[in-house]
Short mmCIF file of C-alpha atoms and ligand atoms in Angstrom, two decimals:
data_model
loop_
_atom_site.label_atom_id
_atom_site.label_comp_id
_atom_site.label_asym_id
_atom_site.label_seq_id
_atom_site.Cartn_x
_atom_site.Cartn_y
_atom_site.Cartn_z
CA MET A 1 15.79 -16.34 20.19
CA ALA A 2 14.77 -13.72 17.67
CA ASP A 3 16.41 -15.05 14.48
CA LYS A 4 13.14 -15.90 12.82
CA GLU A 5 11.60 -12.65 13.76
CA LYS A 6 14.61 -10.79 12.59
CA LEU A 7 14.27 -12.31 9.15
CA THR A 8 10.73 -11.28 8.77
CA GLN A 9 11.22 -7.91 10.29
CA ALA A 10 13.93 -6.67 7.95
CA LEU A 11 12.82 -4.96 4.76
CA GLN A 12 13.14 -7.08 1.66
CA ALA A 13 12.63 -4.31 -0.97
CA LYS A 14 15.11 -1.48 -1.59
CA LYS A 15 13.78 2.12 -1.70
CA ALA A 16 14.90 2.41 -5.35
CA ASN A 17 12.09 0.02 -6.06
CA MET A 18 9.31 2.19 -4.64
CA ASP A 19 6.42 0.09 -5.74
CA ASP A 20 7.51 -2.75 -3.49
CA TRP A 21 9.33 -0.72 -0.81
CA TYR A 22 6.44 1.64 0.00
CA PRO A 23 3.73 -0.89 0.93
CA GLU A 24 6.32 -3.10 2.68
CA VAL A 25 7.66 -0.26 4.91
CA ILE A 26 4.11 0.74 5.90
CA LEU A 27 3.09 -2.84 6.87
CA LYS A 28 6.38 -3.75 8.69
CA SER A 29 6.65 -0.47 10.63
CA GLU A 30 3.06 -1.07 11.71
CA LEU A 31 1.72 2.29 10.49
CA ALA A 32 -1.20 0.74 8.75
CA ASP A 33 -2.60 -2.54 7.43
CA TYR A 34 -4.90 -3.57 4.61
CA SER A 35 -8.51 -4.48 5.33
CA LYS A 36 -11.21 -6.58 3.68
CA VAL A 37 -12.47 -3.57 1.76
CA SER A 38 -10.26 -2.69 -1.15
CA GLY A 39 -8.85 0.87 -0.85
CA CYS A 40 -9.69 1.10 2.81
CA ILE A 41 -6.82 0.77 5.22
CA VAL A 42 -6.54 0.28 8.93
CA LEU A 43 -4.62 2.98 10.70
CA ARG A 44 -2.65 1.17 13.39
CA PRO A 45 -1.62 2.82 16.69
CA TYR A 46 1.81 3.83 15.42
CA GLY A 47 0.36 5.47 12.37
CA TYR A 48 -2.49 7.01 14.33
CA ALA A 49 0.03 8.56 16.68
CA ILE A 50 1.65 10.43 13.72
CA TRP A 51 -1.84 11.51 12.59
CA GLU A 52 -2.64 12.75 16.13
CA LYS A 53 0.53 14.85 16.04
CA ILE A 54 -0.51 16.33 12.68
CA VAL A 55 -3.98 17.13 13.94
CA ALA A 56 -2.63 18.66 17.29
CA VAL A 57 -0.37 21.11 15.47
CA VAL A 58 -2.76 22.14 12.66
CA ASP A 59 -5.71 22.35 15.00
CA GLU A 60 -3.85 24.70 17.29
CA LYS A 61 -2.87 26.85 14.32
CA LEU A 62 -6.42 26.95 13.03
CA LYS A 63 -7.78 27.85 16.46
CA LYS A 64 -5.27 30.76 16.62
CA MET A 65 -6.83 31.95 13.39
CA GLY A 66 -10.30 31.98 14.89
CA VAL A 67 -11.51 28.71 13.39
CA LYS A 68 -13.88 26.57 15.56
CA ASN A 69 -14.44 22.86 15.34
CA CYS A 70 -17.85 21.26 14.77
CA TYR A 71 -19.37 18.07 13.38
CA PHE A 72 -21.88 17.55 10.55
CA PRO A 73 -23.59 14.28 9.55
CA LEU A 74 -21.87 11.72 7.39
CA LEU A 75 -24.83 11.32 5.09
CA ILE A 76 -25.99 13.90 2.64
CA PRO A 77 -29.31 13.80 0.72
CA GLU A 78 -28.94 13.63 -3.06
CA SER A 79 -30.97 16.85 -3.55
CA LEU A 80 -28.65 18.82 -1.35
CA LEU A 81 -25.52 17.46 -3.13
CA ALA A 82 -26.85 18.41 -6.50
CA LYS A 83 -27.42 22.13 -5.77
CA GLU A 84 -24.02 23.48 -7.05
CA GLN A 85 -23.56 22.01 -10.56
CA GLU A 86 -19.83 22.30 -11.03
CA HIS A 87 -19.24 20.94 -7.52
CA VAL A 88 -21.49 17.88 -8.07
CA LYS A 89 -20.11 17.15 -11.48
CA GLY A 90 -16.61 17.01 -9.95
CA PHE A 91 -17.60 14.50 -7.28
CA THR A 92 -20.39 12.36 -8.70
CA PRO A 93 -18.18 9.65 -10.22
CA GLU A 94 -16.66 8.99 -6.79
CA VAL A 95 -19.70 9.19 -4.51
CA ALA A 96 -20.69 6.13 -2.53
CA TRP A 97 -24.50 5.97 -1.84
CA VAL A 98 -26.72 4.53 0.80
CA THR A 99 -29.88 3.39 -1.00
CA GLU A 100 -31.52 1.05 1.50
CA THR A 101 -31.83 0.32 5.26
CA GLY A 102 -32.82 -3.08 6.59
CA ASN A 103 -35.23 -4.36 4.03
CA SER A 104 -36.65 -1.13 2.70
CA LYS A 105 -35.41 1.27 0.01
CA LEU A 106 -34.88 4.92 0.98
CA ASP A 107 -37.14 7.54 -0.68
CA GLU A 108 -34.09 9.59 -1.37
CA LYS A 109 -30.66 8.13 -1.59
CA LEU A 110 -27.97 9.46 0.71
CA ALA A 111 -24.40 10.18 -0.23
CA ILE A 112 -21.58 9.28 2.12
CA ARG A 113 -19.83 12.61 2.26
CA PRO A 114 -17.05 13.01 -0.28
CA THR A 115 -16.64 16.48 1.21
CA SER A 116 -19.18 18.51 3.27
CA GLU A 117 -19.75 21.86 1.43
CA THR A 118 -23.37 20.95 0.57
CA ILE A 119 -24.61 19.84 3.98
CA MET A 120 -22.70 22.60 5.86
CA TYR A 121 -23.89 25.42 3.63
CA ASP A 122 -27.52 24.33 3.96
CA SER A 123 -27.11 25.10 7.66
CA TYR A 124 -25.01 28.21 7.02
CA SER A 125 -27.94 29.67 5.04
CA LYS A 126 -30.06 29.43 8.17
CA TRP A 127 -27.37 30.68 10.57
CA ILE A 128 -26.15 33.61 8.61
CA GLN A 129 -28.65 36.51 8.48
CA SER A 130 -26.70 39.65 9.18
CA TRP A 131 -23.20 41.09 8.89
CA ARG A 132 -23.00 40.51 12.73
CA ASP A 133 -22.97 36.74 12.00
CA LEU A 134 -19.70 37.03 9.96
CA PRO A 135 -17.08 35.88 9.70
CA LEU A 136 -18.14 32.28 10.36
CA LYS A 137 -15.15 29.98 10.55
CA LEU A 138 -15.87 26.34 11.06
CA ASN A 139 -13.87 23.20 10.70
CA GLN A 140 -14.42 19.48 10.94
CA TRP A 141 -11.84 16.70 11.59
CA ASN A 142 -13.57 13.79 9.95
CA ASN A 143 -13.48 10.98 7.41
CA VAL A 144 -14.68 11.15 3.80
CA VAL A 145 -15.27 8.54 1.11
CA ARG A 146 -14.30 8.92 -2.48
CA TRP A 147 -14.70 5.68 -4.50
CA GLU A 148 -11.69 5.96 -6.74
CA PHE A 149 -11.04 3.26 -9.30
CA LYS A 150 -7.33 3.72 -9.76
CA HIS A 151 -5.07 1.25 -7.96
CA PRO A 152 -5.16 2.03 -4.19
CA LYS A 153 -2.03 2.90 -2.30
CA PRO A 154 -2.05 3.21 1.44
CA PHE A 155 -2.40 6.91 2.49
CA LEU A 156 -1.69 8.15 -1.03
CA ARG A 157 -4.85 6.81 -2.65
CA SER A 158 -7.44 5.36 -0.32
CA ARG A 159 -11.21 5.36 -0.70
CA GLU A 160 -11.82 6.45 2.84
CA PHE A 161 -9.47 8.95 4.43
CA LEU A 162 -9.08 11.20 7.35
CA TRP A 163 -8.66 14.96 6.94
CA ASN A 164 -9.78 18.38 8.09
CA GLU A 165 -12.22 20.42 6.14
CA GLY A 166 -12.44 24.08 6.91
CA HIS A 167 -15.37 26.08 5.59
CA THR A 168 -15.31 29.81 6.26
CA VAL A 169 -17.69 32.68 5.32
CA PHE A 170 -16.95 36.43 5.02
CA ALA A 171 -18.76 39.63 4.43
CA SER A 172 -16.32 40.84 1.77
CA GLU A 173 -14.25 39.34 -1.05
CA LYS A 174 -11.13 41.04 0.29
CA GLU A 175 -11.43 39.44 3.74
CA ALA A 176 -12.06 36.03 2.20
CA ILE A 177 -9.07 36.26 -0.14
CA LYS A 178 -6.75 37.39 2.67
CA ASP A 179 -8.02 34.59 4.89
CA SER A 180 -7.49 31.88 2.16
CA GLN A 181 -3.88 33.14 1.82
CA GLU A 182 -3.21 33.00 5.52
CA VAL A 183 -4.51 29.41 5.58
CA LEU A 184 -2.19 28.39 2.75
CA ASP A 185 0.75 29.98 4.55
CA MET A 186 -0.20 28.18 7.69
CA TYR A 187 -0.28 24.80 5.82
CA HIS A 188 2.99 25.68 4.01
CA ASN A 189 4.75 26.41 7.28
CA PHE A 190 3.38 23.14 8.74
CA VAL A 191 4.71 21.12 5.78
CA GLU A 192 8.12 22.63 5.91
CA GLU A 193 8.68 23.12 9.58
CA TYR A 194 7.02 19.98 10.99
CA MET A 195 7.00 17.49 8.15
CA ALA A 196 10.52 18.67 7.03
CA LEU A 197 9.34 18.59 3.46
CA ALA A 198 9.91 21.22 0.76
CA GLY A 199 6.61 22.51 -0.23
CA ALA A 200 5.87 24.64 -3.29
CA LYS A 201 3.13 27.28 -2.84
CA VAL A 202 1.13 27.35 -6.03
CA LYS A 203 -2.13 28.30 -7.62
CA LYS A 204 -3.90 25.45 -9.45
CA SER A 205 -4.52 25.76 -13.17
CA GLU A 206 -8.05 26.18 -14.55
CA ASN A 207 -8.06 22.49 -15.33
CA GLU A 208 -6.87 21.41 -11.95
CA LYS A 209 -8.82 23.70 -9.58
CA PHE A 210 -11.30 22.34 -7.06
CA ALA A 211 -14.78 21.67 -8.33
CA GLY A 212 -16.74 24.77 -7.43
CA ALA A 213 -13.83 27.05 -6.55
CA VAL A 214 -13.02 30.38 -8.19
CA TYR A 215 -9.38 29.47 -7.71
CA SER A 216 -7.50 26.95 -5.71
CA MET A 217 -4.10 27.10 -4.10
CA SER A 218 -2.03 24.30 -2.72
CA VAL A 219 1.27 23.12 -1.25
CA GLU A 220 2.85 20.66 -3.72
CA CYS A 221 5.60 18.22 -2.71
CA MET A 222 7.95 16.04 -4.81
CA MET A 223 8.09 12.35 -4.29
CA PRO A 224 11.43 10.41 -4.56
CA ASP A 225 10.60 9.39 -8.17
CA GLY A 226 10.33 13.05 -9.16
CA LYS A 227 6.52 12.94 -9.50
CA MET A 228 4.71 15.70 -7.73
CA ILE A 229 1.86 15.16 -5.21
CA GLN A 230 -0.71 17.67 -3.92
CA GLY A 231 -0.52 18.38 -0.27
CA PRO A 232 -2.84 20.65 1.69
CA ASP A 233 -4.96 23.09 -0.20
CA SER A 234 -6.94 26.34 0.20
CA HIS A 235 -9.72 27.45 -2.10
CA PHE A 236 -11.34 30.73 -2.70
CA ASP A 237 -14.99 29.91 -3.66
CA GLY A 238 -16.15 33.44 -4.23
CA GLN A 239 -19.98 33.64 -4.13
CA LYS A 240 -20.61 30.40 -6.06
CA PHE A 241 -21.76 28.32 -3.23
CA ALA A 242 -23.46 31.29 -1.53
CA LYS A 243 -25.60 31.66 -4.59
CA ALA A 244 -26.38 27.96 -4.92
CA TYR A 245 -27.13 27.51 -1.22
CA ASP A 246 -28.63 30.88 -0.54
CA ILE A 247 -26.16 32.24 1.99
CA LYS A 248 -27.12 35.89 2.31
CA PHE A 249 -26.67 38.56 4.89
CA LEU A 250 -27.95 42.01 5.58
CA ASN A 251 -24.93 44.37 5.19
CA LYS A 252 -24.20 47.44 7.30
CA ASP A 253 -26.16 49.61 4.84
CA GLY A 254 -29.31 47.37 5.23
CA LYS A 255 -28.85 45.62 1.92
CA MET A 256 -29.00 41.84 1.22
CA GLU A 257 -25.71 40.46 -0.20
CA HIS A 258 -24.33 37.05 -0.95
CA ALA A 259 -21.44 36.01 1.30
CA TRP A 260 -17.87 35.11 0.24
CA GLN A 261 -16.51 31.69 1.04
CA ASN A 262 -13.30 29.58 1.38
CA THR A 263 -12.59 25.93 1.91
CA PHE A 264 -9.30 24.32 2.97
CA ALA A 265 -7.98 20.79 3.88
CA ILE A 266 -5.05 18.63 4.89
CA SER A 267 -5.42 14.89 4.75
CA TRP A 268 -3.59 11.80 5.99
CA ARG A 269 -2.09 11.57 2.47
CA MET A 270 0.72 13.60 4.03
CA ILE A 271 1.70 10.61 6.08
CA GLY A 272 2.32 8.78 2.79
CA VAL A 273 4.43 11.75 1.48
CA LEU A 274 6.38 11.69 4.76
CA VAL A 275 7.05 7.95 4.55
CA ALA A 276 8.13 8.03 0.83
CA SER A 277 10.22 11.20 1.05
CA HIS A 278 12.30 10.60 4.16
CA GLY A 279 12.49 6.79 4.37
CA ASP A 280 15.43 4.60 3.32
CA ASP A 281 16.42 0.97 2.79
CA ARG A 282 16.16 0.26 6.45
CA GLY A 283 12.70 1.74 6.99
CA LEU A 284 10.92 4.94 8.06
CA VAL A 285 12.89 8.07 8.91
CA LEU A 286 10.59 10.33 10.87
CA PRO A 287 11.16 14.03 11.52
CA PRO A 288 11.53 14.57 15.27
CA LYS A 289 8.55 17.01 15.51
CA LEU A 290 6.14 14.36 14.29
CA ALA A 291 7.73 11.16 15.55
CA PRO A 292 5.57 9.41 18.07
CA ILE A 293 8.80 8.39 19.78
CA PRO A 294 11.51 10.92 19.13
CA VAL A 295 14.16 9.27 21.32
CA VAL A 296 14.63 5.58 22.36
CA ILE A 297 17.04 4.25 25.00
CA VAL A 298 18.42 0.80 24.35
CA PRO A 299 20.18 -0.67 27.35
CA ILE A 300 23.02 -3.15 26.67
CA TYR A 301 23.94 -5.56 29.46
CA LYS A 302 24.76 -9.10 30.57
CA ASP A 303 23.34 -10.83 33.66
CA ASP A 304 26.05 -9.36 35.89
CA THR A 305 25.71 -5.80 34.66
CA LYS A 306 21.90 -5.74 34.16
CA LYS A 307 21.04 -4.04 37.46
CA GLU A 308 23.55 -1.25 37.13
CA VAL A 309 22.73 -0.51 33.47
CA MET A 310 18.99 -0.59 33.94
CA LYS A 311 19.23 1.81 36.98
CA LYS A 312 21.16 4.34 34.91
CA ALA A 313 18.93 3.92 31.85
CA GLU A 314 15.81 4.53 33.99
CA GLU A 315 17.51 7.61 35.50
CA ILE A 316 18.22 9.02 32.10
CA SER A 317 14.79 8.24 30.85
CA LYS A 318 13.22 10.12 33.72
CA GLU A 319 15.46 13.11 33.28
CA MET A 320 14.71 13.25 29.56
CA LYS A 321 11.00 12.68 29.75
CA LYS A 322 10.07 16.02 28.17
CA PHE A 323 11.82 15.10 24.98
CA GLY A 324 9.53 12.07 24.55
CA VAL A 325 12.15 9.48 25.44
CA HIS A 326 11.09 5.86 25.48
CA LEU A 327 13.12 3.26 27.46
CA ASP A 328 12.99 -0.07 25.65
CA ASP A 329 13.23 -2.39 28.73
CA ARG A 330 11.85 -5.50 27.00
CA GLU A 331 13.90 -8.50 28.16
CA GLU A 332 12.84 -10.90 25.47
CA TYR A 333 14.70 -9.14 22.61
CA THR A 334 18.42 -8.57 22.10
CA PRO A 335 19.79 -5.06 21.72
CA GLY A 336 20.60 -5.78 18.04
CA TRP A 337 17.01 -6.78 17.40
CA LYS A 338 15.79 -3.61 19.08
CA PHE A 339 18.16 -1.48 17.01
CA ASN A 340 16.66 -2.89 13.87
CA GLU A 341 13.11 -2.45 15.02
CA TRP A 342 13.51 1.25 16.00
CA GLU A 343 15.35 1.92 12.81
CA LEU A 344 12.52 0.31 10.89
CA LYS A 345 10.04 2.57 12.77
CA GLY A 346 12.04 5.62 12.01
CA VAL A 347 12.89 6.77 15.58
CA PRO A 348 15.03 9.82 15.01
CA LEU A 349 17.51 9.31 17.83
CA ARG A 350 18.78 6.17 19.77
CA ILE A 351 20.62 6.33 22.97
CA GLU A 352 22.75 3.25 23.74
CA ILE A 353 23.98 2.62 27.28
CA GLY A 354 26.17 -0.30 28.52
CA PRO A 355 28.53 -1.02 31.41
CA LYS A 356 31.58 0.52 29.63
CA ASP A 357 29.59 3.77 28.97
CA ILE A 358 28.64 3.91 32.66
CA GLU A 359 32.31 3.66 33.57
CA LYS A 360 33.10 6.53 31.25
CA LYS A 361 29.98 8.45 32.40
CA SER A 362 28.87 8.73 28.77
CA VAL A 363 26.40 7.21 26.31
CA VAL A 364 26.25 6.58 22.63
CA LEU A 365 23.93 8.63 20.44
CA VAL A 366 22.92 7.27 17.04
CA ARG A 367 21.15 9.41 14.46
CA ARG A 368 18.59 7.70 12.28
CA ASP A 369 18.90 10.12 9.40
CA THR A 370 22.64 9.80 8.97
CA GLY A 371 23.56 6.78 11.02
CA GLU A 372 26.20 8.94 12.72
CA LYS A 373 27.38 7.77 16.14
CA SER A 374 28.68 10.04 18.86
CA PHE A 375 29.74 9.73 22.44
CA VAL A 376 28.18 12.18 24.83
CA LYS A 377 28.87 12.81 28.47
CA MET A 378 25.82 11.96 30.60
CA SER A 379 26.05 15.38 32.20
CA GLU A 380 25.66 17.01 28.76
CA LEU A 381 22.83 14.91 27.46
CA LYS A 382 20.09 17.33 28.42
CA ASP A 383 21.58 19.90 26.12
CA LYS A 384 22.78 17.56 23.47
CA VAL A 385 19.50 15.67 22.77
CA PRO A 386 17.39 18.67 21.74
CA GLU A 387 20.30 19.94 19.78
CA VAL A 388 20.67 16.75 17.78
CA LEU A 389 16.89 16.46 17.33
CA ASP A 390 16.92 19.92 15.90
CA ALA A 391 19.77 19.08 13.55
CA ILE A 392 17.96 15.96 12.28
CA GLN A 393 14.78 18.05 11.63
CA LYS A 394 16.88 20.55 9.70
CA ASN A 395 18.82 17.93 7.77
CA LEU A 396 15.70 16.20 6.59
CA PHE A 397 14.24 19.52 5.37
CA GLU A 398 17.47 20.56 3.70
CA LYS A 399 17.66 17.30 1.84
CA SER A 400 14.08 17.68 0.66
CA LYS A 401 14.62 21.25 -0.44
CA LYS A 402 17.76 20.44 -2.36
CA PHE A 403 16.01 17.50 -4.08
CA LEU A 404 13.17 19.72 -5.13
CA GLU A 405 15.60 22.41 -6.41
CA GLU A 406 17.66 19.91 -8.40
CA ARG A 407 14.58 18.45 -9.96
CA THR A 408 13.05 21.81 -11.00
CA LYS A 409 13.89 22.58 -14.68
CA THR A 410 12.78 25.16 -17.20
CA ALA A 411 11.84 24.44 -20.76
CA LYS A 412 11.42 26.92 -23.66
CA THR A 413 9.87 24.52 -26.12
CA TYR A 414 7.45 21.58 -26.08
CA ALA A 415 10.19 19.27 -27.22
CA GLU A 416 12.35 20.32 -24.37
CA MET A 417 9.54 19.85 -21.85
CA LYS A 418 8.93 16.37 -23.24
CA LYS A 419 12.64 15.46 -22.64
CA LEU A 420 12.59 16.82 -19.05
CA VAL A 421 9.16 15.92 -17.79
CA ASP A 422 10.08 12.39 -16.58
CA GLY A 423 11.40 12.75 -13.07
CA ASN A 424 11.35 16.59 -12.97
CA ARG A 425 8.97 19.43 -12.68
CA VAL A 426 9.34 21.74 -15.57
CA LEU A 427 8.48 25.44 -15.61
CA VAL A 428 7.06 26.73 -18.83
CA ASP A 429 5.10 29.55 -20.33
CA PHE A 430 1.39 28.52 -20.40
CA CYS A 431 -1.90 29.84 -21.62
CA ASN A 432 -3.89 28.19 -18.74
CA GLU A 433 -6.44 26.77 -21.15
CA PRO A 434 -7.95 23.44 -20.10
CA ALA A 435 -7.71 22.10 -23.70
CA CYS A 436 -4.02 22.73 -23.77
CA GLU A 437 -3.41 20.91 -20.45
CA GLU A 438 -5.54 18.00 -21.73
CA LYS A 439 -3.31 17.72 -24.78
CA VAL A 440 -0.29 17.36 -22.54
CA LYS A 441 -2.11 14.81 -20.42
CA GLY A 442 -2.82 12.68 -23.47
CA GLU A 443 0.61 12.97 -25.03
CA LEU A 444 3.06 13.01 -22.09
CA SER A 445 0.90 11.72 -19.17
CA ALA A 446 1.83 14.87 -17.35
CA LYS A 447 -0.19 17.76 -16.04
CA THR A 448 0.27 21.15 -14.35
CA THR A 449 1.34 20.94 -10.77
CA GLY A 450 0.78 24.62 -10.15
CA ILE A 451 1.41 28.16 -11.10
CA PRO A 452 4.19 29.46 -8.83
CA LEU A 453 3.17 32.02 -6.21
CA ASP A 454 5.54 34.49 -4.60
CA ASP A 455 5.41 35.51 -0.95
CA LYS A 456 2.76 38.08 -1.67
CA PHE A 457 0.69 35.52 -3.58
CA ASN A 458 1.34 37.00 -7.02
CA ALA A 459 1.13 34.29 -9.68
CA ALA A 460 4.18 34.02 -11.95
CA LYS A 461 3.41 35.95 -15.18
CA GLY A 462 3.90 34.43 -18.58
CA THR A 463 6.37 35.99 -20.96
CA GLY A 464 5.72 35.28 -24.70
CA LYS A 465 3.83 32.32 -25.92
CA CYS A 466 2.30 29.18 -24.49
CA ILE A 467 4.84 26.47 -25.36
CA ILE A 468 1.97 24.04 -26.14
CA CYS A 469 -0.40 25.99 -28.32
CA GLY A 470 1.52 29.16 -29.23
CA LYS A 471 -1.19 31.50 -28.00
CA PRO A 472 -0.08 34.31 -25.61
CA ALA A 473 1.03 32.90 -22.26
CA THR A 474 -1.01 34.17 -19.33
CA CYS A 475 1.19 32.59 -16.66
CA LYS A 476 4.06 30.31 -15.94
CA ALA A 477 3.31 26.76 -14.78
CA TYR A 478 5.04 23.62 -13.60
CA PHE A 479 4.31 20.50 -15.58
CA SER A 480 5.25 17.10 -14.16
CA LYS A 481 4.14 13.54 -13.73
CA SER A 482 2.08 13.31 -10.61
CA TYR A 483 0.34 11.01 -8.11
ZN1 ZN B 1 -1.75 26.87 -24.59
#
């Protein structure tokens, strides 16, 4: 019955060949699809369900930190966008513009938001008058458009993407800095605990910081090819935007002061990192905490055993509802076909139940991450399932952590860095001058992927000379190829 479908369903590409494997696994697992607009993808229900899980967790964490959600317009007048020079310079090449409606040209062209600082801060300047109005902590879950010209890749590089953008305002520098660090810690915890990805907490170099920020911090992850990719970020903007957008408040001493600001974001790019990092030759491997379906039950029966097996399967499915168990009761597919499909879709744990299992009062558990099979007594299933899900979550994280550790090297000279930079991140002494970083970009197609931060947010200090230019090193930084 399903032979033809089986053929088309199985992955053709091996993961070792990432360029073919990555888009194929995304299409076949039905996370996303291409659309008629290059660089704009369709997020299908299975992919959207993962995004919803990401949103739910991060949103709850943000709310606990006192952040409130709101919504600002998609369109931003050109004059507003142009107010903070560094910021606009950073974004102009990627802005998509609305210039006409119907048959008439607009008096002022409107940008489709590449990010919302400008339009939000215009309102902030009206809303913030006194120290009593602070802190103001707002966030949007929205879409933005950045018209990139590099080759698009679903999730990793798309022209329109979903994200959160947090924009917070404080009365003092100290409060703002503390908050930006708490946000980075929150994201870091999310990446490691929920996505099961090793995340490096770093400060961005001068060359790589966000357009308009005083400094930027981020969580960086390593892809299977050893290239780094930026995950969520948290920026301390100082008073730059406050000065450009006139965000002032009357302090407790009755004096006018500019406010202090932060911005932070996590985008659906992380779904791409999740897919690439954990997946294998058979498809997705999802961490239980973000899997739309953490556990699937596949009943195995013939005509004469169907009734008995289905009855037991339904019973188990009901008992295990709180673990997000899905009973695959489709009659038009064979169990083997179902195994393949759920493996392709990365469901962390499969429960198989057939007539022989019922006789023995047990079921078969199959882990997606290791392929390991085990027989479990039905009476012990309630304890065993959460235990195994937990073990899978931990195993995925440990693998990711080990991979990042193995691929982290140190170089004392430029020649050494040159040798190591393909497939690794390389820690070196660095002057943090943009010219120096540009030189590495030109010669090695590599850039900094952060200055390491310790738990107290101290940036790693340089010892000796920058290995690129020989001037005194002001910090240590990782160099690597990156996405
Ligand atoms: Zn240098």
